[in-house]
Each structure stands twice: as C-alpha cells, then as structure tokens.
Short mmCIF file of C-alpha atoms in Angstrom, two decimals:
data_model
loop_
_atom_site.label_atom_id
_atom_site.label_comp_id
_atom_site.label_asym_id
_atom_site.label_seq_id
_atom_site.Cartn_x
_atom_site.Cartn_y
_atom_site.Cartn_z
CA MET O 1 228.52 7.83 20.40
CA GLY O 2 227.94 11.58 20.63
CA LYS O 3 226.95 11.26 23.95
CA VAL O 4 230.18 9.44 25.17
CA ASN O 5 232.41 11.86 23.28
CA ALA O 6 230.37 14.71 25.16
CA ILE O 7 230.92 13.39 28.47
CA VAL O 8 234.37 12.32 27.83
CA LEU O 9 235.05 16.31 26.40
CA LEU O 10 233.44 17.52 29.18
CA SER O 11 235.32 15.83 31.73
CA LEU O 12 238.47 16.66 30.28
CA TYR O 13 237.40 20.24 30.03
CA ILE O 14 236.63 20.14 33.85
CA SER O 15 239.47 18.69 34.69
CA VAL O 16 241.99 20.81 32.98
CA ASN O 17 240.20 24.09 33.81
CA THR O 18 239.48 23.37 37.26
CA ASP O 19 241.51 23.40 40.50
CA VAL O 20 242.08 19.83 41.97
CA ARG O 21 241.36 20.87 45.43
CA ASP O 22 237.76 21.97 44.26
CA LEU O 23 237.24 18.25 42.61
CA VAL O 24 238.52 16.68 45.91
CA ARG O 25 235.97 18.76 47.91
CA VAL O 26 232.59 17.87 45.93
CA PRO O 27 231.75 15.14 48.52
CA VAL O 28 231.36 17.84 50.95
CA LEU O 29 228.89 19.81 49.04
CA PHE O 30 226.50 16.36 49.26
CA GLU O 31 227.29 15.85 53.00
CA HIS O 32 226.40 19.58 53.77
CA PHE O 33 223.17 19.11 51.77
CA SER O 34 222.27 16.51 53.45
CA GLU O 35 222.84 18.04 56.80
CA HIS O 36 220.53 20.69 55.69
CA ARG O 37 218.32 18.07 54.71
CA GLN O 38 217.92 16.99 58.20
CA GLU O 39 217.34 20.58 59.59
CA ASP O 40 215.02 21.33 56.73
CA LYS O 41 213.18 18.76 54.55
CA ASP O 42 211.47 21.02 52.26
CA ILE O 43 214.90 22.27 51.07
CA SER O 44 215.64 21.32 47.42
CA PHE O 45 219.04 20.80 46.15
CA ALA O 46 218.63 23.95 43.72
CA ASP O 47 217.57 26.04 46.85
CA PHE O 48 220.55 24.81 48.82
CA ILE O 49 222.93 25.93 45.93
CA ILE O 50 221.44 29.43 45.53
CA PHE O 51 221.71 29.97 49.49
CA HIS O 52 225.47 29.02 49.22
CA TYR O 53 226.74 30.32 46.03
CA PHE O 54 224.78 33.16 44.95
CA SER O 55 223.36 34.80 47.84
CA GLY O 56 226.71 35.91 49.08
CA ASP O 57 228.81 35.20 51.82
CA ILE O 58 226.31 34.67 54.61
CA ARG O 59 228.07 34.46 58.16
CA ASP O 60 225.54 32.21 59.65
CA ALA O 61 226.16 29.29 62.34
CA ASP O 62 228.02 27.16 59.76
CA PHE O 63 229.89 29.68 58.16
CA GLU O 64 232.89 27.64 58.60
CA ARG O 65 231.18 24.40 57.25
CA ASP O 66 230.20 26.60 54.20
CA GLN O 67 234.00 27.42 53.45
CA GLN O 68 234.86 23.80 52.90
CA LEU O 69 232.66 23.85 49.75
CA PRO O 70 233.73 23.33 46.40
CA PHE O 71 234.38 26.53 44.07
CA LYS O 72 233.53 28.85 47.00
CA ARG O 73 236.99 30.51 47.30
CA THR O 74 239.18 31.59 44.55
CA HIS O 75 242.62 30.69 44.65
CA CYS O 76 245.25 32.76 42.92
CA GLU O 77 248.40 31.45 41.56
CA MET O 78 250.61 33.92 39.46
CA THR O 79 252.00 32.61 36.25
CA SER O 80 254.50 34.54 34.09
CA ALA O 81 256.22 33.75 31.04
CA THR O 82 259.12 35.95 29.52
CA ILE O 83 259.65 36.43 25.71
CA ALA O 84 263.15 37.19 24.67
CA VAL O 85 263.02 39.18 21.41
CA PRO O 86 266.23 39.69 19.09
CA THR O 87 267.65 43.22 18.57
CA GLU O 88 270.35 44.53 16.34
CA ASN O 89 272.62 44.33 19.71
CA SER O 90 271.94 40.77 20.42
CA PRO O 91 274.81 38.55 21.21
CA VAL O 92 276.74 36.64 19.20
CA ILE O 93 276.16 32.55 19.85
CA VAL O 94 279.09 30.53 19.70
CA CYS O 95 278.17 26.97 18.92
CA ARG O 96 280.62 24.05 19.56
CA ALA O 97 280.00 20.49 18.33
CA VAL O 98 282.40 17.61 19.19
CA GLY O 99 284.44 16.67 16.16
CA ALA O 100 282.90 19.65 14.11
CA LEU O 101 284.12 23.68 13.10
CA GLU O 102 282.82 26.51 15.54
CA LYS O 103 280.21 27.96 14.03
CA THR O 104 279.30 31.68 15.24
CA VAL O 105 275.64 32.72 14.78
CA ARG O 106 274.43 36.51 15.05
CA PHE O 107 270.58 36.88 15.28
CA ALA O 108 269.52 39.30 12.26
CA PRO O 109 267.11 41.84 13.04
CA PHE O 110 264.02 40.75 11.28
CA PHE O 111 261.80 43.29 12.14
CA SER O 112 262.05 46.81 13.64
CA SER O 113 259.46 46.95 16.60
CA SER O 114 258.62 50.31 15.94
CA SER O 115 258.18 50.63 12.52
CA ALA O 116 256.14 47.37 12.48
CA ARG O 117 253.55 49.01 14.68
CA ASN O 118 253.18 52.16 13.73
CA PRO O 119 251.04 51.94 10.24
CA ILE O 120 248.56 50.28 12.35
CA TRP O 121 247.63 53.24 14.34
CA GLN O 122 247.87 56.23 11.61
CA PRO O 123 244.64 57.49 9.77
CA PRO O 124 244.21 56.19 6.19
CA ARG O 125 246.10 58.37 3.63
CA ALA O 126 244.42 59.43 0.37
#
C-alpha cells in the first residue's frame, strides 16, 4: 500500500509542478535516445542524459532535435497577485439587499502598518 501511495503522490507532484508541454514531449526523449543508439551502440541511457542535460548546450549536427527534448528549455510565465489592505481612508461600502434595509460598512483600521513592523527591527531594550 505504501508503494502505491508513493507512486500516486509522485505522479500528483509531477503533474502539478511540471509544464504540460514537457510531459507531452517525454516520448521524444526515448525516440532521440534510440537515434543515438543507432549511431553508437555503446551509449547508455545515463550517458545520453548527461550529454544532453548536464553538458551545456552543445551545438552539434542534431542541435534542433536536442531542443525538442523535454525539460530542455525553461518556460517563463508571469503571475501576479494583488492584495488590498484597508486604511483609515478606505471607501464606504453600501450593501443593498432586496427587501432589506441599507447597511453601510466602513473598514476599520485594524493595525497601523508602520507601527506594527517597527518593534521587530529595534534593538532590545534593557
């Protein structure tokens, strides 16, 4: 049961943290390895991986084919998040519901950002 759980968790981790484009290109890895095996019968899979992934970008005759391998290129997508922190001058929000009274809500300043961080960076006092 532990082996099955380990395989499921590893598969889940890989699928979440790996780009789908790279997972789709995994068969290209084995095809390219078989191409290298046809040229050199003595090459092992470990030698193939070391040559293609840990030896830098070697511009040889099959450089374009090498670039089709999975995990060869990095894909950089930008993600950003915005967090709105209410302040003393926060706008008034008016909530209206059908058949209910109008309710006005004002965000109260629950902390002062400058005073909350300052004691952390001060030296200890005797």
